PDB file of C-alpha atoms in Angstrom:
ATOM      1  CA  UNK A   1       0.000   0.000   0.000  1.00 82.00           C
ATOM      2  CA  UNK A   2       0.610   3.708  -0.345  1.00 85.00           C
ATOM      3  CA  UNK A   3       3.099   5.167   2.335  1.00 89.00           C
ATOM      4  CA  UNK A   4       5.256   7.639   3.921  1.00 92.00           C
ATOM      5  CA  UNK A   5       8.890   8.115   5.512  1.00 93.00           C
ATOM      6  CA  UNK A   6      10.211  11.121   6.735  1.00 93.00           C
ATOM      7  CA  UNK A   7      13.648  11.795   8.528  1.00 85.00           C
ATOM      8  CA  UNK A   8      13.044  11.232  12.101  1.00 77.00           C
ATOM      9  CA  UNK A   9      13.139  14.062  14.233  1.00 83.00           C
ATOM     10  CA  UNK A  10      13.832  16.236  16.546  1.00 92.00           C
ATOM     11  CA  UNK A  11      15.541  18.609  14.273  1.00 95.00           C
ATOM     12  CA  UNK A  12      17.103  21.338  16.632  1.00 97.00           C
ATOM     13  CA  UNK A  13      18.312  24.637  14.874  1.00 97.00           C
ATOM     14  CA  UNK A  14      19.484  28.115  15.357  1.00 97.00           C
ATOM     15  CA  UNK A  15      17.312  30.985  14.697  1.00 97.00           C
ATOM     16  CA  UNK A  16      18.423  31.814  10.164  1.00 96.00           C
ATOM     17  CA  UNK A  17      19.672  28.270  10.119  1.00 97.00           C
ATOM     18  CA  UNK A  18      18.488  26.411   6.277  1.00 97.00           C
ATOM     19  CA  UNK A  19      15.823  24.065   7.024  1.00 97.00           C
ATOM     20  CA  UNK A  20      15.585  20.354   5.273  1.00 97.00           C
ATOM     21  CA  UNK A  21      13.625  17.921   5.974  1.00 97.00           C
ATOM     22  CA  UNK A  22      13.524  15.063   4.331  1.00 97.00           C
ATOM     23  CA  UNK A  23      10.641  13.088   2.836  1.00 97.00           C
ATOM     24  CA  UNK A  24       9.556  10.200   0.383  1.00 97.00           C
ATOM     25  CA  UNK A  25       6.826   8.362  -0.516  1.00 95.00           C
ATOM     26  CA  UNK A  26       5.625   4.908  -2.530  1.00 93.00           C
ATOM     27  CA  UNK A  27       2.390   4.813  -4.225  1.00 90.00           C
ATOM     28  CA  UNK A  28       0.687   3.860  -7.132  1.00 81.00           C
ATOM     29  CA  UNK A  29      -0.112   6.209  -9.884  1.00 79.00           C
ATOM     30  CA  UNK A  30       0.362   9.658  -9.345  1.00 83.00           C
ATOM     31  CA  UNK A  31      -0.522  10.725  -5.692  1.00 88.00           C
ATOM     32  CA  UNK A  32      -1.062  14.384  -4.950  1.00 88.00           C
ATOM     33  CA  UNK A  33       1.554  15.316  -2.428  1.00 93.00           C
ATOM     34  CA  UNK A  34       1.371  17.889   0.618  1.00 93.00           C
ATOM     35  CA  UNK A  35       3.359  19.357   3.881  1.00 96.00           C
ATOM     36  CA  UNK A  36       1.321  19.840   6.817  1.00 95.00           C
ATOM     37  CA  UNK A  37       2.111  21.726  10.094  1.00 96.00           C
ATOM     38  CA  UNK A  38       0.794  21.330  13.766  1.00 93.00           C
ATOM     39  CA  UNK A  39       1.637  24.018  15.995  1.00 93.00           C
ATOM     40  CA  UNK A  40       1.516  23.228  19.394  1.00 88.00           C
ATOM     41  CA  UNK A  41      -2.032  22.268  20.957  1.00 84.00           C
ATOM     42  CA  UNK A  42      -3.334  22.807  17.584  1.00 87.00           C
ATOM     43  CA  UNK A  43      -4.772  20.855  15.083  1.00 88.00           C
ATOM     44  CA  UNK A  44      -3.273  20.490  10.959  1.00 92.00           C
ATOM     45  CA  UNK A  45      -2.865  22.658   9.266  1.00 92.00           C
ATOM     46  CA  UNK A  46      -1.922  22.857   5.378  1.00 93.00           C
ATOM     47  CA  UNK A  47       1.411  24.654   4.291  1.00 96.00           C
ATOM     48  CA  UNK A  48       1.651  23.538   1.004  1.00 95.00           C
ATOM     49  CA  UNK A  49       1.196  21.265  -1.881  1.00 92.00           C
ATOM     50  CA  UNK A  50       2.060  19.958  -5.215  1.00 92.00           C
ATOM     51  CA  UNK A  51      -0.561  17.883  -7.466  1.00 87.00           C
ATOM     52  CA  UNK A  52       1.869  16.499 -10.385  1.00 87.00           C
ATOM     53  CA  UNK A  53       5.759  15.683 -11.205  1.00 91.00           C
ATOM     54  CA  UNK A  54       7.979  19.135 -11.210  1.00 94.00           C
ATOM     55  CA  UNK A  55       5.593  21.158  -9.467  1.00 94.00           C
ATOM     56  CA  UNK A  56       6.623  23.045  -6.927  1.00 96.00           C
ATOM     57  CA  UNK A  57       4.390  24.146  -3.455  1.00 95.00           C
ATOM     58  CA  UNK A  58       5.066  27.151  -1.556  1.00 96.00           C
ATOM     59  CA  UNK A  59       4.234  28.892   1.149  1.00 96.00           C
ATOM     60  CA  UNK A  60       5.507  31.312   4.377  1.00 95.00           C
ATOM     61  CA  UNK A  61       8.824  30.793   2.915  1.00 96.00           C
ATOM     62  CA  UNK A  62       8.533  26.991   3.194  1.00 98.00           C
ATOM     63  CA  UNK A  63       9.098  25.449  -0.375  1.00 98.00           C
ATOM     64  CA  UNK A  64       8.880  21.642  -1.478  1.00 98.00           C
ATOM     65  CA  UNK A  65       9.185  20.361  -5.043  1.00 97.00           C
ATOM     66  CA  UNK A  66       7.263  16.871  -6.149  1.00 96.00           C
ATOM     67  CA  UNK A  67      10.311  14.607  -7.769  1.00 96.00           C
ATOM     68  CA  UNK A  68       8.660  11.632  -9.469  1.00 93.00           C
ATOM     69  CA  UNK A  69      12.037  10.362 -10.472  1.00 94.00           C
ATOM     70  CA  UNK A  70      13.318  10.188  -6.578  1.00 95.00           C
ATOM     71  CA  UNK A  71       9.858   9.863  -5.371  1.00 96.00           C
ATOM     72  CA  UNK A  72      10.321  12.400  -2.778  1.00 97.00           C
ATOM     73  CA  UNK A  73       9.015  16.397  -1.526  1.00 98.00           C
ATOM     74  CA  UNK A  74      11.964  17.461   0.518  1.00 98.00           C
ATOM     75  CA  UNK A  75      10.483  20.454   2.536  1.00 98.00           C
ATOM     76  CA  UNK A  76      13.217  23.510   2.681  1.00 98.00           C
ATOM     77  CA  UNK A  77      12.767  26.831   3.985  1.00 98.00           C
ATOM     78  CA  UNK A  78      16.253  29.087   4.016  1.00 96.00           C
ATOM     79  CA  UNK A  79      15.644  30.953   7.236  1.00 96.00           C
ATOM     80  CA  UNK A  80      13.773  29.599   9.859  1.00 97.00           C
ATOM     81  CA  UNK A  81      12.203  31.747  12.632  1.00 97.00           C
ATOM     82  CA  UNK A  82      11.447  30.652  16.088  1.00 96.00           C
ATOM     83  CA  UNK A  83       7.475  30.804  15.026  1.00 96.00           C
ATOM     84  CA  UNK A  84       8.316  27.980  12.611  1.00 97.00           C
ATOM     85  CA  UNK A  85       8.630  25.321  15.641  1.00 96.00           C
ATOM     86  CA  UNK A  86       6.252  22.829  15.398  1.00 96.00           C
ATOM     87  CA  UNK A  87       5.594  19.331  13.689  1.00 94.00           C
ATOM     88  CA  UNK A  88       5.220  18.491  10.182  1.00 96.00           C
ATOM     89  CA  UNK A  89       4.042  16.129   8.617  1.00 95.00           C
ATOM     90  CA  UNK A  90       4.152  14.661   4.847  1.00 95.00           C
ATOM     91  CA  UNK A  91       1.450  13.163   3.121  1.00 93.00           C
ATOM     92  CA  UNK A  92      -0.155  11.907  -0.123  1.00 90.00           C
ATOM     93  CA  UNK A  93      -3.352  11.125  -1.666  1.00 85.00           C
ATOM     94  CA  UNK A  94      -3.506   8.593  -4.266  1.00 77.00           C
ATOM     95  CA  UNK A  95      -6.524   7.681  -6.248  1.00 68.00           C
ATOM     96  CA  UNK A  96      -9.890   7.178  -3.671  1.00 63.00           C
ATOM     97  CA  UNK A  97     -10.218  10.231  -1.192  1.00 61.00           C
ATOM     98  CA  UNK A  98      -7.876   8.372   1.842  1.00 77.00           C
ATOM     99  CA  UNK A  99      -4.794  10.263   2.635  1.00 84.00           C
ATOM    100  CA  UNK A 100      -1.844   8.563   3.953  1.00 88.00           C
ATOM    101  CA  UNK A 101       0.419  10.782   6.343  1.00 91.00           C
ATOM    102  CA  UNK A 102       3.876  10.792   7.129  1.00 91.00           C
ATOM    103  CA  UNK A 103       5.068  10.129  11.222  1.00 90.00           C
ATOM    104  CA  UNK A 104       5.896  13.663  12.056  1.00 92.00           C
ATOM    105  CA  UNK A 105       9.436  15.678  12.368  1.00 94.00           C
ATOM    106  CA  UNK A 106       9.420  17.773  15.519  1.00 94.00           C
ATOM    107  CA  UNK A 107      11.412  21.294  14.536  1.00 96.00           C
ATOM    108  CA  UNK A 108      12.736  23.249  17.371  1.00 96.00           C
ATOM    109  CA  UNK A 109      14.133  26.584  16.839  1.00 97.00           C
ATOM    110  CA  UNK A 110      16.307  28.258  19.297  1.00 96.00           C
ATOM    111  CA  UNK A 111      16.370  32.097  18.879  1.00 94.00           C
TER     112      UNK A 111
ATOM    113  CA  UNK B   1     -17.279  30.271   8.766  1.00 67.00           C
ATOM    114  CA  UNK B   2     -15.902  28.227  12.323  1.00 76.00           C
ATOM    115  CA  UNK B   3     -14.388  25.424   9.682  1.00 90.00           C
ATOM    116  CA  UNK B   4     -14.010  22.210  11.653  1.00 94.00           C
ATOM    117  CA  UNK B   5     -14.976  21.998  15.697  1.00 95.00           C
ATOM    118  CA  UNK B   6     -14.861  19.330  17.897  1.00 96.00           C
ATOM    119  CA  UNK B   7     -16.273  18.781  20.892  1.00 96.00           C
ATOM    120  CA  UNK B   8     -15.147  17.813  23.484  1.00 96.00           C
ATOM    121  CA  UNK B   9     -11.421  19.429  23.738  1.00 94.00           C
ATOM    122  CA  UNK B  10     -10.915  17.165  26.413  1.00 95.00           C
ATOM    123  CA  UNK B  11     -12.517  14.396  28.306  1.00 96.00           C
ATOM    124  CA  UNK B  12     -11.498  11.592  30.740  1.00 97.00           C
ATOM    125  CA  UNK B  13     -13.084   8.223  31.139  1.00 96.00           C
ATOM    126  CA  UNK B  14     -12.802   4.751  32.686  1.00 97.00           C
ATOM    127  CA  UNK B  15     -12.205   1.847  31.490  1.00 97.00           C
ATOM    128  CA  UNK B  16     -15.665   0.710  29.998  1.00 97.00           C
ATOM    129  CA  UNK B  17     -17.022   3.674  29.767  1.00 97.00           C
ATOM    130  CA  UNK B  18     -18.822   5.283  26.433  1.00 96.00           C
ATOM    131  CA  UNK B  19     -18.730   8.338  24.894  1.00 96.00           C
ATOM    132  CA  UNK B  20     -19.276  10.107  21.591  1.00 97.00           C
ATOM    133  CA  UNK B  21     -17.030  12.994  19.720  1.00 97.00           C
ATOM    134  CA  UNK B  22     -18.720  15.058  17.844  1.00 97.00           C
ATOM    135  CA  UNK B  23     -17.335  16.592  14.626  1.00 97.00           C
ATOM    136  CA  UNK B  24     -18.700  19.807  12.759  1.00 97.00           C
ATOM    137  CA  UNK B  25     -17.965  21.680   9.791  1.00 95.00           C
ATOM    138  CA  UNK B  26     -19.666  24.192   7.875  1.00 94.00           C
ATOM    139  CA  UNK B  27     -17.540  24.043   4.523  1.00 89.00           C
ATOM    140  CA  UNK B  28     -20.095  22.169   2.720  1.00 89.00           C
ATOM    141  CA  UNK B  29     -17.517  18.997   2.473  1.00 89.00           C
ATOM    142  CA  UNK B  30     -18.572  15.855   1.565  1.00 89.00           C
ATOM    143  CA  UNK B  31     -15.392  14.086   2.961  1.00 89.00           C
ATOM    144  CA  UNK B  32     -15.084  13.449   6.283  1.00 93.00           C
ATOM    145  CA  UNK B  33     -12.438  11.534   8.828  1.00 94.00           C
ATOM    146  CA  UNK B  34     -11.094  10.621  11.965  1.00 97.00           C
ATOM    147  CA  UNK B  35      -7.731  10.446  12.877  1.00 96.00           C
ATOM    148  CA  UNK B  36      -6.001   9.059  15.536  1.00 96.00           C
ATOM    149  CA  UNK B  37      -2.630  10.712  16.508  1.00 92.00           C
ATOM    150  CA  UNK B  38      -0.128   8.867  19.212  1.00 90.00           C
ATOM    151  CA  UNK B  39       3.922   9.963  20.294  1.00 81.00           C
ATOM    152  CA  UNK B  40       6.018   8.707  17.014  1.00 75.00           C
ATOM    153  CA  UNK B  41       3.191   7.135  15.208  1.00 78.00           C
ATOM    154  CA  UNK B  42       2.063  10.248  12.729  1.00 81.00           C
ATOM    155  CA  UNK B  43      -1.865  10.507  12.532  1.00 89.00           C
ATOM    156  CA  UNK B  44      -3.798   6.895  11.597  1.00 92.00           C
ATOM    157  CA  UNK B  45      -6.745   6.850  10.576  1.00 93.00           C
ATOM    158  CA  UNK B  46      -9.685   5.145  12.185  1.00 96.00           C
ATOM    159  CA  UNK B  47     -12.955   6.003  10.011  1.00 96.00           C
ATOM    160  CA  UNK B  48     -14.017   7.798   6.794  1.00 93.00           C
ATOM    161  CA  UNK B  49     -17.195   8.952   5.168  1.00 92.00           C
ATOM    162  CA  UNK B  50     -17.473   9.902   1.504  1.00 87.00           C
ATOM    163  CA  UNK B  51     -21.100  11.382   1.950  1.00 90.00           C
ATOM    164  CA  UNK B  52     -24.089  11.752   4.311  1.00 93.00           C
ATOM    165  CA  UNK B  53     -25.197   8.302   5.142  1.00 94.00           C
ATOM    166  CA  UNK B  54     -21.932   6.722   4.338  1.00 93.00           C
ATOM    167  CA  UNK B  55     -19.115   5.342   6.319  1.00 95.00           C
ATOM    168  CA  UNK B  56     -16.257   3.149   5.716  1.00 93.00           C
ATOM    169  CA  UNK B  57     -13.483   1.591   7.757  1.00 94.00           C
ATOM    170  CA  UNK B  58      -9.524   3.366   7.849  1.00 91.00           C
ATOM    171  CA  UNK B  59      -6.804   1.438   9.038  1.00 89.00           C
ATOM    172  CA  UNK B  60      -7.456   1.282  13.103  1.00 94.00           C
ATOM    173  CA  UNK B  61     -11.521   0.915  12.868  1.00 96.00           C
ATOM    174  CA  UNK B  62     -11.532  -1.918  15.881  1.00 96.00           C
ATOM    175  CA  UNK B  63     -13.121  -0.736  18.854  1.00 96.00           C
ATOM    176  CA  UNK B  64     -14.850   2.819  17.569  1.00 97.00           C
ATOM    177  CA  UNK B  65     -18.067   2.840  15.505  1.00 97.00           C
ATOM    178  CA  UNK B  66     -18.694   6.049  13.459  1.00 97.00           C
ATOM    179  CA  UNK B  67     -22.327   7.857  11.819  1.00 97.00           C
ATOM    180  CA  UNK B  68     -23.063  10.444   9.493  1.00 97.00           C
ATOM    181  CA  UNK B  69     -26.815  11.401   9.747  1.00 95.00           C
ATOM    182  CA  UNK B  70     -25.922  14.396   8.679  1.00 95.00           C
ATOM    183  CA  UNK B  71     -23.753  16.284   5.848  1.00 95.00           C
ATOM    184  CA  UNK B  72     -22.062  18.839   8.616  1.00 96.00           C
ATOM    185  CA  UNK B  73     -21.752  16.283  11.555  1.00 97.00           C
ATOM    186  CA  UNK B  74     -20.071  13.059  11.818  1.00 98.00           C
ATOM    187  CA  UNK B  75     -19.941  11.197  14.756  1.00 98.00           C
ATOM    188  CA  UNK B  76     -17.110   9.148  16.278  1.00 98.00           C
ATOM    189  CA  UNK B  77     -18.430   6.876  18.955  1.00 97.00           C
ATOM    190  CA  UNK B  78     -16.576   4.099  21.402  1.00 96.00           C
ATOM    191  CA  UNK B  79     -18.749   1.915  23.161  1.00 92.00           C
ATOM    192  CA  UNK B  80     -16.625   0.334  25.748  1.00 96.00           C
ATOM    193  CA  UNK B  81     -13.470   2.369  26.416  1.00 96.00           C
ATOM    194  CA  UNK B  82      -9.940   0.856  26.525  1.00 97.00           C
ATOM    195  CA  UNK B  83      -6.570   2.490  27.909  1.00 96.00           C
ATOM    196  CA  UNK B  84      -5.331   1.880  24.334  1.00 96.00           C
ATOM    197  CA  UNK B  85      -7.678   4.096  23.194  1.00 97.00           C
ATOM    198  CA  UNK B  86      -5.832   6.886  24.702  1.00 97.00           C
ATOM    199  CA  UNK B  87      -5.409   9.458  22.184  1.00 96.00           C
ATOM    200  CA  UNK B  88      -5.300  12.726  20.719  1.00 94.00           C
ATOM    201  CA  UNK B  89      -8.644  12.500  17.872  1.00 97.00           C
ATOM    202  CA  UNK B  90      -8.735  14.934  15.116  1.00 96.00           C
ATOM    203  CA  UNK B  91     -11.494  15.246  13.064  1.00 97.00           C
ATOM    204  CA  UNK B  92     -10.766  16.408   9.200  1.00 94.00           C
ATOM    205  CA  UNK B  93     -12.965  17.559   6.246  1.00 93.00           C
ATOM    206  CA  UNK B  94     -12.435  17.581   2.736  1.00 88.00           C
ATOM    207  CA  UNK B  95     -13.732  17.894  -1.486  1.00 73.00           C
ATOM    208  CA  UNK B  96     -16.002  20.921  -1.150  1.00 54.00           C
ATOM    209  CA  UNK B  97     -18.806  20.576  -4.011  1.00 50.00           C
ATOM    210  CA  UNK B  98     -17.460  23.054  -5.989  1.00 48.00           C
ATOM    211  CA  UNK B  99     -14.606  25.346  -6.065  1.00 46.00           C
ATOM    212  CA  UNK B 100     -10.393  25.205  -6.369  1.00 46.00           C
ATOM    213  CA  UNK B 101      -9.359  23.400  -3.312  1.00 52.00           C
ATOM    214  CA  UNK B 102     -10.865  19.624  -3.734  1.00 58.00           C
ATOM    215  CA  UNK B 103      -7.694  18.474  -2.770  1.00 69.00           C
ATOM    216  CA  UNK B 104      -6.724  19.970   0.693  1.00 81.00           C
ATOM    217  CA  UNK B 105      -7.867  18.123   3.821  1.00 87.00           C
ATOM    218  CA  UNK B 106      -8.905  20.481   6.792  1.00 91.00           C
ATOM    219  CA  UNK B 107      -8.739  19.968  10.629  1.00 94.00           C
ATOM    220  CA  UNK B 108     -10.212  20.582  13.685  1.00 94.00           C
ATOM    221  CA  UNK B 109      -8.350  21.426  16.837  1.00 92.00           C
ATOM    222  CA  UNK B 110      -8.371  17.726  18.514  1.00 94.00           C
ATOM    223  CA  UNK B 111      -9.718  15.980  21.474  1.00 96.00           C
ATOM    224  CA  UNK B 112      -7.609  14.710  24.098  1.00 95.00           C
ATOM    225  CA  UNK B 113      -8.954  11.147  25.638  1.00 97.00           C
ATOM    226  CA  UNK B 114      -7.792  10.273  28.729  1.00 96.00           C
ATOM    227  CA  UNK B 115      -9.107   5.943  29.783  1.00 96.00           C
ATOM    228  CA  UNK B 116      -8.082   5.389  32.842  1.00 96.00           C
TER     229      UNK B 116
END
């Protein structure tokens, strides 16, 4: 079945640090793919997405490009603030309405 | 436009006990689902509906039983409580009839359940 795998967290950085964050995904056909963000006690929330090969999402300075060839949407942003701590989460949705999400990377940022 | 509430926010039972989350949105989605969400295992998902009057099973259905009377409310029900079913629930909503974003889930802010 469709899945999943990001890099496993808790990413710790500086205040203007580059963000990466790492994430691919099997599925059959052509899944749409998205980035989601939880900020603490809150629920999901959608930062961006890309709905076929080469296209890339962004949003707040958060960017992620859909690689069909590496089957992957590596979330980047070049400067992170210390608003941008939270957990994200990958995910795709295949063909049927189900969406399959990612485990979560916790991002700290330390001003 | 209050998007997706749950109720409760938070809510503690024992073991045995029932109870029933209710989910509301007012985005005129026909998609709707609950999630599951526990430390290091991303969000799972437990039941779906595709309509009003329609449910189907996600991939952790066992133990929770789920209605849609209506098109704005579906409801997420366990009938005998179990410590596993300690959890953080979130409640999403998604396809709106008509318009650009058919392909964006949305949330609601989560109930916490505490079975002792």
């Amino acid at each position: 079945g469709d899945s999943v795998t990001q890099m496993e967290g808790p990413v710790t950085l500086s205040e203007e640090a580059f963000l990466t964050i790492n994430c691919t995904y099997t599925a059959t056909g052509y899944p749409s793919l998205f980035w989601y963000v939880q900020y603490p006690g809150e629920g999901l929330q959608l930062l961006l997405k890309a709905t076929k090969a080469d296209d890339k999402g962004s949003n707040k300075g958060f960017e992620a490009t859909y690689r069909k060839e590496t089957t992957s949407f590596h979330l980047e942003k070049g400067s992170v603030q210390v608003s941008d701590s939270a957990v994200y989460f990958c995910a795709l949705r295949s063909n049927g309405q189900n969406f399959v999400f990612g485990p979560g990377t916790r991002l700290s940022v330390l001003p | 436009n209050a998007g997706v509430t749950q109720t409760p926010k938070f809510r503690v039972l024992k073991t045995g006990q029932s109870m029933t989350l209710l989910c509301a949105q007012d985005m005129n989605h026909e998609y709707m689902y609950w999630y599951r969400q526990d430390p290091g295992m991303g969000l799972r998902l437990i039941h779906y509906s595709v309509g009003e009057g329609t449910t189907a099973k996600g991939e952790v259905p066992d133990g929770y039983n789920v209605s849609r009377l209506k098109k704005q409310n579906f409801l997420l029900g366990l009938e005998s409580a179990a410590p596993s079913q300690t959890s953080v629930y979130f409640c999403a909503s998604s396809y709106p009839t008509s318009g650009p974003s058919t392909d964006t889930q949305y949330f609601g802010p989560g109930t916490r359940l505490t079975v002792l």
